[in-house]
Structure formats: structure tokens, C-alpha cells
Coordinates of C-alpha atoms in Angstrom, one line a residue:
M19 CA 0.1 -0.1 -0.1
P20 CA 1.7 3.2 -1.2
K21 CA 2.6 5.7 1.7
L22 CA 1.8 9.4 1.7
D23 CA 3.7 11.6 3.9
T24 CA 2.3 14.7 5.6
R25 CA 3.4 17.1 3.0
A26 CA 1.8 15.0 0.3
L27 CA -1.4 14.9 2.2
N28 CA -1.2 18.7 2.8
R29 CA -0.9 19.3 -1.0
A30 CA -3.9 17.1 -1.8
T31 CA -5.9 18.7 0.9
L32 CA -5.3 22.1 -0.5
A33 CA -6.1 21.1 -4.0
R34 CA -9.4 19.5 -2.7
Q35 CA -10.4 22.6 -0.7
L36 CA -9.6 25.0 -3.6
L37 CA -6.7 26.4 -1.6
L38 CA -3.9 25.6 -3.9
E39 CA -5.3 27.7 -6.7
R40 CA -8.3 29.7 -6.8
A41 CA -11.1 28.1 -8.8
T42 CA -13.4 29.6 -11.4
L43 CA -16.3 27.5 -10.2
P44 CA -19.8 29.1 -9.8
V45 CA -20.5 29.7 -6.1
P46 CA -23.2 27.0 -5.7
D47 CA -21.0 24.6 -7.3
A48 CA -18.1 25.5 -4.9
V49 CA -20.4 25.0 -2.0
A50 CA -21.4 21.7 -3.3
H51 CA -18.0 20.6 -4.0
L52 CA -16.8 21.4 -0.4
G53 CA -19.7 19.6 1.0
G54 CA -21.0 22.8 2.6
L55 CA -19.1 25.5 4.8
Q56 CA -19.0 25.9 8.3
A57 CA -21.4 28.8 9.2
Q58 CA -22.1 29.4 12.8
E59 CA -20.4 32.7 12.4
P60 CA -22.6 34.1 9.9
Q61 CA -20.0 36.2 7.9
E62 CA -17.3 33.6 7.9
P63 CA -18.4 31.9 4.6
F64 CA -17.6 34.9 2.7
T65 CA -13.9 34.9 3.6
G66 CA -14.0 31.1 3.1
L67 CA -15.3 31.6 -0.5
W68 CA -13.1 34.6 -1.2
S69 CA -10.0 32.7 -0.4
R70 CA -11.0 29.8 -2.8
L71 CA -12.8 31.4 -5.8
R72 CA -11.4 33.7 -8.3
G73 CA -13.3 37.1 -8.5
F74 CA -15.8 36.1 -5.7
A75 CA -18.4 38.7 -5.2
P76 CA -20.5 38.8 -1.9
H77 CA -23.7 39.6 -3.7
A78 CA -23.5 36.2 -5.4
L79 CA -23.9 34.4 -2.2
D80 CA -26.5 36.9 -0.9
D81 CA -28.6 36.2 -4.0
L82 CA -28.2 32.5 -3.5
L83 CA -29.6 32.6 0.1
T84 CA -32.4 35.0 -0.7
G85 CA -33.1 32.9 -3.9
R86 CA -33.4 29.7 -1.7
H87 CA -30.6 27.9 -3.5
V88 CA -28.4 27.6 -0.6
V89 CA -29.5 27.5 3.1
R90 CA -28.0 27.9 6.6
T91 CA -29.1 24.8 8.6
H92 CA -27.8 22.5 11.4
L93 CA -26.2 19.4 9.9
M94 CA -22.6 18.0 10.2
R95 CA -21.6 17.6 13.7
R96 CA -24.8 19.5 14.8
T97 CA -23.2 22.8 13.8
V98 CA -24.7 25.3 11.4
H99 CA -23.5 24.9 7.8
L100 CA -24.1 26.6 4.5
L101 CA -25.2 24.0 2.1
T102 CA -26.8 23.8 -1.3
A103 CA -30.6 23.3 -1.2
A104 CA -30.3 20.1 -3.1
D105 CA -27.7 18.6 -0.6
V106 CA -29.9 19.5 2.4
L107 CA -33.0 17.9 0.9
A108 CA -31.0 14.9 0.0
W109 CA -29.0 14.6 3.1
R110 CA -31.0 15.7 6.0
T111 CA -32.9 12.7 6.9
R112 CA -29.7 10.5 7.0
F113 CA -28.4 12.9 9.8
D114 CA -31.6 12.7 12.0
A115 CA -30.5 10.1 14.5
M116 CA -27.1 11.8 15.1
L117 CA -28.6 15.1 15.6
R118 CA -30.9 13.7 18.3
Q119 CA -28.3 11.8 20.1
R120 CA -25.9 15.0 20.0
V121 CA -28.6 17.1 21.6
L122 CA -29.2 14.4 24.1
G123 CA -25.6 14.0 24.9
T124 CA -25.9 17.8 26.1
Y125 CA -29.4 17.9 27.8
R126 CA -30.2 14.0 28.7
R127 CA -31.0 14.9 32.2
E128 CA -33.2 17.8 31.2
L129 CA -35.0 15.8 28.4
E130 CA -35.4 12.5 30.2
D131 CA -39.2 12.7 30.8
V132 CA -39.7 14.4 27.3
D133 CA -41.5 12.4 24.5
L134 CA -39.4 13.4 21.7
D135 CA -42.2 12.5 19.1
E136 CA -44.7 14.4 21.0
L137 CA -42.2 17.4 21.3
A138 CA -41.8 17.5 17.5
A139 CA -45.6 17.2 16.9
R140 CA -46.2 20.1 19.2
G141 CA -43.2 22.2 17.6
R142 CA -44.8 21.6 14.2
E143 CA -48.3 22.7 15.4
V144 CA -46.7 26.1 16.7
L145 CA -44.9 26.4 13.1
A146 CA -47.9 25.6 11.1
D147 CA -48.9 29.3 10.8
G148 CA -45.8 29.7 8.6
E149 CA -44.4 32.4 10.8
P150 CA -40.5 32.3 11.3
R151 CA -39.5 32.1 15.0
S152 CA -36.4 32.3 17.0
M153 CA -35.4 29.1 19.1
G154 CA -36.5 30.9 22.2
E155 CA -39.9 31.8 20.8
L156 CA -40.4 28.2 19.7
A157 CA -39.2 26.8 23.0
R158 CA -41.5 29.2 25.0
A159 CA -44.6 28.2 22.9
V160 CA -44.2 24.5 23.9
A161 CA -42.4 24.8 27.3
G162 CA -45.7 24.7 29.4
H163 CA -46.0 20.9 28.4
W164 CA -42.8 20.1 30.0
P165 CA -42.0 22.8 32.6
D166 CA -39.2 20.8 34.3
A167 CA -37.1 20.6 31.1
G168 CA -36.5 24.2 30.5
P169 CA -36.7 26.2 27.3
R170 CA -33.2 25.9 26.1
P171 CA -33.0 22.1 26.1
L172 CA -36.5 22.1 24.2
G173 CA -35.5 24.7 21.9
E174 CA -32.2 23.0 20.8
M175 CA -33.9 19.7 20.3
L176 CA -36.6 21.2 18.1
V177 CA -34.3 23.5 16.1
A178 CA -31.1 21.4 15.7
A179 CA -32.7 17.8 15.6
L180 CA -36.4 17.1 15.5
I181 CA -37.6 19.6 12.9
P182 CA -35.4 20.3 9.8
M183 CA -35.0 24.0 9.9
V184 CA -33.6 26.8 7.9
Q185 CA -32.2 30.1 9.3
L186 CA -33.7 32.7 7.2
P187 CA -32.0 35.7 5.6
P188 CA -31.1 38.3 6.5
R189 CA -29.2 36.3 8.6
G190 CA -25.9 35.5 6.9
L191 CA -26.2 38.1 4.3
W192 CA -23.1 40.3 3.5
R193 CA -22.1 42.7 6.3
T194 CA -25.6 42.3 7.7
K195 CA -26.2 41.7 11.5
A196 CA -29.5 39.7 12.1
G197 CA -30.9 37.5 14.7
V198 CA -31.7 33.8 13.9
R199 CA -35.3 33.2 12.5
N200 CA -36.2 29.6 11.8
L201 CA -38.6 28.1 9.5
P202 CA -39.2 24.4 8.6
L203 CA -37.3 23.2 5.5
P204 CA -40.4 22.2 3.4
A205 CA -41.9 25.8 4.1
W206 CA -38.8 27.4 2.6
L207 CA -37.8 24.9 -0.1
G208 CA -41.2 23.7 -1.0
R209 CA -40.8 20.1 -0.2
D210 CA -39.6 17.6 2.5
G211 CA -36.3 16.0 2.5
D212 CA -35.8 12.8 1.0
P213 CA -36.8 9.7 2.8
L214 CA -34.2 7.3 4.2
D215 CA -33.0 4.9 1.4
P216 CA -32.8 1.2 2.7
A217 CA -29.7 0.8 0.5
D218 CA -28.1 3.9 1.9
G219 CA -27.3 5.5 -1.4
V220 CA -27.0 8.7 0.6
G221 CA -24.4 7.4 2.9
Q222 CA -22.4 6.0 -0.2
A223 CA -22.7 9.5 -1.8
L224 CA -21.4 11.1 1.3
V225 CA -18.3 8.9 1.4
R226 CA -17.7 9.9 -2.2
R227 CA -18.3 13.6 -1.7
Y228 CA -16.1 13.6 1.3
L229 CA -13.3 12.1 -0.4
A230 CA -13.6 14.5 -3.3
A231 CA -13.2 17.5 -0.9
F232 CA -11.1 16.1 1.8
G233 CA -9.2 12.9 0.8
P234 CA -7.1 10.9 1.0
A235 CA -8.6 10.3 4.4
A236 CA -9.3 7.7 7.1
T237 CA -12.8 6.7 8.1
A238 CA -12.1 8.4 11.5
D239 CA -11.6 11.6 9.5
L240 CA -15.0 11.0 7.5
R241 CA -16.6 10.6 11.1
A242 CA -15.0 13.8 12.3
W243 CA -16.4 15.7 9.4
S244 CA -19.9 14.4 9.4
G245 CA -20.6 13.6 12.9
L246 CA -22.0 10.1 11.8
A247 CA -20.6 6.9 13.2
G248 CA -18.0 6.3 10.4
L249 CA -20.6 5.1 7.8
P250 CA -18.8 1.6 7.7
A251 CA -21.6 -0.2 5.6
A252 CA -21.4 2.7 2.9
V253 CA -17.5 2.6 3.0
K254 CA -17.7 -1.2 2.5
A255 CA -20.2 -0.7 -0.4
V256 CA -18.0 1.6 -2.4
R257 CA -14.6 0.3 -1.4
E258 CA -14.0 -1.4 -4.6
E259 CA -14.2 2.0 -6.4
L260 CA -11.6 3.5 -4.1
V261 CA -7.6 3.3 -3.9
A262 CA -6.0 2.9 -0.5
F263 CA -2.7 4.6 1.0
R264 CA -0.9 4.6 4.4
D265 CA 0.0 7.7 6.3
E266 CA 3.1 8.1 8.4
R267 CA 1.1 6.7 11.5
G268 CA 0.2 3.7 9.5
R269 CA -3.5 4.6 9.1
E270 CA -5.2 3.4 6.1
L271 CA -6.4 6.3 3.8
L272 CA -9.0 5.9 1.3
D273 CA -9.5 8.0 -2.0
L274 CA -11.1 8.4 -5.3
P275 CA -8.7 6.9 -7.8
D276 CA -8.7 10.1 -10.1
A277 CA -8.7 12.7 -7.5
P278 CA -5.9 15.3 -7.4
R279 CA -2.8 14.4 -5.5
P280 CA -0.3 17.2 -6.4
D281 CA 3.4 16.8 -6.2
P282 CA 4.4 17.5 -2.6
D283 CA 6.8 20.2 -3.7
T284 CA 4.1 22.1 -5.4
P285 CA 4.2 25.7 -4.1
A286 CA 1.4 26.7 -1.9
P287 CA 0.2 30.5 -1.7
V288 CA -0.8 32.2 1.4
R289 CA -4.5 31.8 2.1
F290 CA -6.5 33.5 4.9
L291 CA -9.1 31.1 6.4
P292 CA -12.2 32.1 8.4
A293 CA -13.1 30.7 11.8
F294 CA -13.9 27.0 11.9
D295 CA -12.9 26.4 8.4
N296 CA -13.6 22.7 7.4
A297 CA -10.2 22.6 5.8
I298 CA -9.1 22.0 9.5
L299 CA -12.2 20.6 11.2
G300 CA -13.0 18.2 8.5
Y301 CA -10.4 15.7 9.9
D302 CA -9.7 13.7 13.1
D303 CA -5.9 13.9 12.4
R304 CA -5.4 17.4 11.7
T305 CA -1.5 17.3 11.4
R306 CA -1.7 17.4 7.6
I307 CA -2.5 21.2 7.9
I308 CA -2.0 22.3 11.4
D309 CA 0.6 21.4 14.1
D310 CA -0.7 19.6 17.3
A311 CA 0.5 22.4 19.5
H312 CA -2.0 24.7 17.7
R313 CA -4.8 22.4 17.4
G314 CA -6.9 24.2 19.8
L315 CA -7.0 27.3 17.6
S316 CA -9.4 25.5 15.2
V317 CA -12.1 25.1 17.9
A318 CA -11.6 28.5 19.5
A319 CA -12.9 30.6 16.7
E320 CA -9.5 31.8 15.7
R321 CA -9.1 32.7 12.2
V322 CA -5.8 31.4 10.6
V323 CA -3.4 32.1 7.8
L324 CA -2.0 29.2 5.8
V325 CA 1.8 29.7 5.0
D326 CA 3.4 27.1 2.8
G327 CA 0.2 25.2 3.0
R328 CA 0.1 25.1 7.0
V329 CA -1.4 27.1 9.9
G330 CA 1.4 29.7 10.5
A331 CA -0.3 32.6 11.7
T332 CA -3.9 33.8 13.2
W333 CA -5.6 37.0 11.9
T334 CA -8.4 39.3 13.0
T335 CA -9.7 42.7 11.9
D336 CA -8.6 46.0 13.7
G337 CA -11.0 48.7 12.5
D338 CA -10.6 48.6 8.8
A339 CA -7.3 46.8 8.8
V340 CA -6.4 43.1 8.8
A341 CA -4.0 42.1 11.7
V342 CA -1.7 39.0 11.5
R343 CA -0.1 37.3 14.4
P344 CA 2.4 34.8 13.3
L345 CA 2.8 31.5 15.2
R346 CA 6.4 31.0 14.0
R347 CA 9.2 33.2 12.6
L348 CA 8.3 34.0 9.1
T349 CA 11.0 34.5 6.3
G350 CA 11.1 37.9 4.8
Q351 CA 9.5 36.6 1.5
E352 CA 6.7 34.8 3.6
R353 CA 6.0 38.1 5.6
R354 CA 5.7 40.0 2.3
E355 CA 3.3 37.5 0.9
V356 CA 1.1 37.5 4.1
E357 CA 1.0 41.2 4.1
A358 CA 0.0 41.4 0.4
E359 CA -2.7 38.9 0.9
G360 CA -3.8 40.4 4.0
S361 CA -4.0 43.8 2.1
R362 CA -6.4 42.2 -0.5
L363 CA -8.5 40.7 2.1
A364 CA -8.8 43.9 3.9
A365 CA -10.0 45.5 0.6
F366 CA -12.5 42.6 0.1
L367 CA -13.9 43.0 3.7
T368 CA -14.3 46.8 3.5
D369 CA -15.8 46.8 0.0
G370 CA -12.5 48.5 -1.2
E371 CA -12.6 51.3 1.5
S372 CA -9.3 50.1 3.0
D373 CA -6.3 47.8 2.0
R374 CA -4.5 48.2 5.4
A375 CA -2.8 45.0 6.8
R376 CA 0.0 44.7 9.2
V377 CA 2.1 41.7 10.3
D378 CA 3.2 41.6 13.9
P379 CA 6.8 40.6 14.8
G380 CA 7.2 36.8 14.7

């Protein structure tokens, strides 16, 4: 079984994640290729797409959200993702059991005496008038039936698990602050999600789609990305389609045979990633892109900068400027490249009003 070292995996990841070279894909095709973008911070997908697409314009994503072609919803790992409407309708039912278990894992004691089917039915009754609601409003509307549970556990179970929901615009629109207003998926997209397929074609599609965007990868990585329990039956069903490798730890990695695996010496440009970017969170073993010493950054809402393909700095905004804090000593050339890309990012984030960027001493 061929062996792939960390640098080879890094370049493969960058290529799959559209971070080795900006792509010319239409925005919905890019969202679909990536299997969605992490989006609990509503402005972050704009930076994620800007770093991946040539000539990305924020209004293109706005139009897709208001036009109901992409949606914000709870899915992978019970976190909010930006996904195409087609993927949500095809995938959502496959995630139902995982979403329930994840909410119960947090609120098992509070929800111990709550009949979840009855809770779902009462939630749907409240939402039947077609009015969008916040999680708190929905929870308070049903809380009288389960006064001991508390509104927060009831609300999270309804919104994140029991009833497939969409977070409506203006939440998630460019440079717009708006609270979360939820509406059931069928009310927003016009139909229910697809029913469960006994042959689990959705699980098999998820394996292929994951590898296209993240491979080569281990089944533990697939589980870390999706939140599902590794999809063992689906992996077994498509295994003959795949090729296998070993990483430096001896783990088996699976991949699509014709997917890009660039030369490890391929130059990697500086890229600015948003908080919780799936290029990092989409793996159990993240050493292909971030050192273990910095792993905590990926779950602490820190935005990071890729330097030579790896996390080498964090960044934030300071007024109308982009401020970069190196995690290691940058060479003079690296510093200039980081500053130049940071300047372009500042212009993007401010709609051209500023191109100020600074790199702190390393």
C-alpha cells in the first residue's frame, strides 16, 4: 500500500479544498464541491469563498441565500453549515438520528421525561402558521407541556434535531447583522427532505463527496467531518471504487482514484481562512495542515493564515485593517506574501474602502 507523507497529504488537501489555486467555479458549485461550509459565525463563509474562488463577489452568495438555492441549517456535527438546497434535501434525513443523539448528549437529564415524538408534533403545530421564529420563541410556545425541562433544551432539540430547519435571511447576508429566525425546511424549499434509503445511497454519496473534498482520508476523518458513526456499511459498499494509502502513522487512507494528489513540492500560496474552516475541522488527524501544538485554535474561533500550506499565523480585523499574528518566525518573503494577501483581504472585507494590513513581529 503506497505511503503518503504529511506534505503530500497537505498538498492534496489544499487542492481538494480549492486552496492551492483559486477556482473559477460558480458559487453554488463550490459550496456543493466542499460539502458545505461551516457557518455558525454568519460572515465567515464569505472569507472562505473569497480565499477559494477567483473574483468572488459577496452579492452572489446573498442572491443564492435569498433565492433559496443555498441554506443555513444544522447538519454536520450538529453545527450550522451553509449548504446547497439540493444537498440538504438529499442528506438531512440521514443525519436525523445523529442530531438527536448529539442534543441528548448535552441535555439528557433535562429531556429525560420528554417524549421526543410528542415534542416534535407540538413544535410543528406552532410552526404551522408559517411564521419564522427564534429558538427561544418556539421553546416558550411548547414549554408549558414540559415545565421541568427548561426552554433551552427544548428549543435546541426542536431546532437542531427534531424539525429540519432553515435560518432565514437576512441572517448570513453580506455585512448584515440579524438574529436567527427559523422556518421548517419544507416551508422554505417547497418540499420535505428525501426519505431514508434502505440501500443507504446517501451514505455512499457522502463517502464519495467527502473524499472528493477532503481525501485521501481515514474513516475516522470522515466521522469527524460528518458526526456520523464512520459510515462503515457505506464505505464497504464503495470500497472497490477506491484506492488505498498509508499515512506516516500507519493509518489506512481511502481516496477516489482520479482525484488530484499534487506533487508534494508544489508551491502553496498564502491563504486566509475564516473561523472554524472545514479545511481544518474536517479531519480527526489534522496534522496534515496544523501542528498539534496549535490544534486548539481550530475550535476556539481563531481565524488562521496558511503559510506554505500550513497554519502559520492567526488573523483578525482591527478597524478597517487586517492584523496578523505569526505563530512562528516568518521569512522575509513569507512576511511580504502574508502582508500582500492580507491587504487584498482588507479590501474585500471593506468593499474597497481600505487595504490596510499589518503583520506583527514573529
